[in-house]
Short mmCIF file of C-alpha atoms in Angstrom, two decimals:
data_model
loop_
_atom_site.label_atom_id
_atom_site.label_comp_id
_atom_site.label_asym_id
_atom_site.label_seq_id
_atom_site.Cartn_x
_atom_site.Cartn_y
_atom_site.Cartn_z
CA ILE A 708 -13.79 -23.28 8.31
CA THR A 709 -15.19 -20.29 10.17
CA GLU A 710 -14.02 -17.81 7.54
CA GLU A 711 -15.63 -19.73 4.69
CA LEU A 712 -18.89 -20.09 6.61
CA LEU A 713 -18.95 -16.38 7.44
CA LYS A 714 -18.36 -15.46 3.80
CA ALA A 715 -20.95 -17.96 2.51
CA PHE A 716 -23.87 -16.75 4.64
CA PRO A 717 -24.28 -13.36 2.92
CA ILE A 718 -24.00 -14.96 -0.51
CA LEU A 719 -26.55 -17.62 0.38
CA PHE A 720 -28.91 -14.96 1.74
CA TYR A 721 -28.38 -12.82 -1.37
CA ALA A 722 -29.10 -15.75 -3.71
CA ILE A 723 -32.27 -16.77 -1.84
CA ALA A 724 -33.76 -13.42 -0.84
CA ILE A 725 -32.57 -10.88 -3.41
CA SER A 726 -31.39 -12.25 -6.74
CA ASP A 727 -30.08 -15.47 -8.21
CA LYS A 728 -28.90 -13.88 -11.48
CA LYS A 729 -25.42 -15.19 -12.14
CA GLU A 730 -23.85 -11.84 -13.04
CA THR A 731 -24.96 -10.07 -9.87
CA LEU A 732 -24.26 -13.14 -7.74
CA PHE A 733 -20.69 -13.35 -9.08
CA THR A 734 -20.09 -9.67 -8.41
CA ALA A 735 -21.53 -9.92 -4.90
CA SER A 736 -19.44 -13.03 -4.22
CA MET A 737 -16.16 -11.44 -5.28
CA ALA A 738 -16.97 -8.25 -3.39
CA THR A 739 -17.74 -10.19 -0.22
CA GLY A 740 -14.52 -12.20 -0.44
CA ILE A 741 -12.30 -9.23 -1.20
CA GLY A 742 -13.97 -7.16 1.51
CA PHE A 743 -13.32 -9.94 4.00
CA ALA A 744 -9.68 -10.04 2.91
CA ILE A 745 -9.32 -6.29 3.45
CA LEU A 746 -10.58 -6.64 7.02
CA GLU A 747 -8.33 -9.66 7.65
CA ASN A 748 -5.28 -7.85 6.26
CA ALA A 749 -5.98 -4.75 8.34
CA TYR A 750 -6.20 -6.89 11.45
CA TYR A 751 -3.02 -8.79 10.51
CA LEU A 752 -1.17 -5.53 9.91
CA ILE A 753 -2.26 -4.06 13.25
CA VAL A 754 -1.29 -7.17 15.22
CA ASN A 755 2.02 -7.81 13.42
CA TYR A 756 3.14 -4.27 12.60
CA GLU A 757 6.63 -4.81 14.07
CA THR A 758 7.51 -7.74 11.80
CA PHE A 759 5.59 -6.67 8.69
CA SER A 760 7.60 -6.02 5.50
CA VAL A 761 6.59 -4.43 2.22
CA LEU A 762 6.94 -7.78 0.43
CA SER A 763 4.66 -9.55 2.88
CA ALA A 764 2.17 -6.67 2.58
CA LEU A 765 2.10 -7.05 -1.22
CA ILE A 766 1.74 -10.82 -1.06
CA ARG A 767 -0.96 -10.61 1.59
CA GLY A 768 -2.72 -7.76 -0.17
CA PHE A 769 -2.97 -9.33 -3.60
CA GLY A 770 -2.73 -13.01 -2.72
CA THR A 771 -5.23 -13.15 0.09
CA GLY A 772 -7.54 -10.65 -1.59
CA LEU A 773 -7.83 -12.77 -4.71
CA MET A 774 -7.85 -16.03 -2.74
CA HIS A 775 -10.76 -14.94 -0.54
CA GLY A 776 -12.53 -13.61 -3.61
CA MET A 777 -12.06 -16.92 -5.43
CA CYS A 778 -13.30 -18.97 -2.47
CA THR A 779 -16.44 -16.87 -2.18
CA LEU A 780 -16.87 -16.80 -5.96
CA LEU A 781 -16.74 -20.59 -5.98
CA VAL A 782 -19.56 -20.71 -3.45
CA GLY A 783 -21.58 -18.08 -5.35
CA PHE A 784 -21.00 -19.84 -8.67
CA GLY A 785 -22.16 -23.14 -7.21
CA ILE A 786 -25.19 -21.62 -5.50
CA SER A 787 -26.31 -20.23 -8.84
CA PHE A 788 -26.58 -23.82 -10.09
CA ILE A 789 -27.98 -25.63 -7.06
CA ARG A 790 -30.38 -22.97 -5.79
CA LYS A 791 -33.39 -24.35 -7.68
CA ARG A 792 -32.49 -28.02 -7.25
CA ARG A 793 -33.97 -28.75 -3.82
CA LYS A 794 -32.66 -32.34 -3.65
CA LEU A 795 -29.10 -31.19 -4.23
CA PHE A 796 -29.20 -28.02 -2.16
CA ALA A 797 -27.91 -29.23 1.24
CA VAL A 798 -25.35 -31.62 -0.23
CA GLY A 799 -24.31 -29.02 -2.78
CA ILE A 800 -23.76 -26.34 -0.13
CA PHE A 801 -21.66 -28.80 1.88
CA ALA A 802 -19.60 -29.68 -1.22
CA LEU A 803 -19.08 -26.01 -2.12
CA LEU A 804 -17.99 -25.11 1.40
CA SER A 805 -15.70 -28.15 1.56
CA THR A 806 -14.05 -27.16 -1.70
CA ALA A 807 -13.60 -23.54 -0.59
CA ILE A 808 -12.17 -24.67 2.76
CA THR A 809 -9.74 -27.03 1.03
CA TYR A 810 -8.62 -24.33 -1.43
CA HIS A 811 -8.13 -21.87 1.43
CA SER A 812 -6.14 -24.45 3.40
CA ILE A 813 -3.86 -25.23 0.46
CA PHE A 814 -3.22 -21.51 -0.02
CA ASN A 815 -2.41 -21.05 3.68
CA MET A 816 -0.04 -24.02 3.73
CA LEU A 817 1.80 -22.90 0.60
CA ILE A 818 2.06 -19.25 1.68
CA GLN A 819 3.60 -20.30 5.02
CA SER A 820 6.03 -22.81 3.53
CA LYS A 821 9.22 -22.50 1.53
CA HIS A 822 6.97 -22.64 -1.58
CA LEU A 823 5.69 -19.10 -0.99
CA ILE A 824 5.74 -18.24 -4.69
CA PHE A 825 3.33 -21.09 -5.51
CA GLY A 826 0.98 -19.89 -2.79
CA ALA A 827 1.14 -16.35 -4.12
CA LEU A 828 0.44 -17.48 -7.69
CA LEU A 829 -2.32 -20.00 -6.85
CA PRO A 830 -5.18 -17.45 -6.72
CA LEU A 831 -4.05 -15.79 -9.94
CA VAL A 832 -3.74 -19.10 -11.79
CA THR A 833 -7.22 -20.15 -10.70
CA TYR A 834 -8.78 -16.75 -11.40
CA LEU A 835 -7.53 -16.41 -14.98
CA PRO A 836 -9.59 -19.31 -16.46
CA PHE A 837 -12.74 -17.97 -14.79
CA PHE A 838 -11.98 -14.46 -16.06
CA VAL A 839 -11.50 -15.73 -19.63
CA TRP A 840 -14.64 -17.87 -19.44
CA SER A 841 -16.82 -15.06 -18.07
CA HIS A 842 -15.62 -12.54 -20.66
CA LYS A 843 -16.06 -15.06 -23.45
CA ASN A 844 -19.68 -15.61 -22.31
CA LYS A 845 -20.22 -11.84 -22.02
CA ILE A 846 -19.02 -11.35 -25.60
CA LYS A 847 -21.27 -14.22 -26.83
CA SER A 848 -24.35 -12.80 -25.11
CA SER A 849 -23.77 -9.28 -26.45
CA SER A 850 -23.50 -10.42 -30.07
#
């Protein structure tokens, strides 16, 4: 819960004070999430350096990086829709944070269980549809 709140505050501030353009908000959201993951992985590596393996470093590096990016992207994507709808704003922020927290929890449970591969693939599987959608929209707007 704390991680998702800490990642959401900069995105919320960015959307309200700086820009609510979807493209820049999406980029800022992914950058915030991935930056948070880098800090978390560095801390995890320092604390657990004796039991850390190359495989766990790869899974943590790519899996948690993309997972944190997706959670923050979800919040940024939602904020781009609810920012101007004052009646939905508080409830919408709560729903976005709840969804990000649930996604993060599912990832953590899978990555720590015997279903490690599903946890590692979850962020990739959820990122690919967004990637395709965003590039399809980029191609439409440029033509």
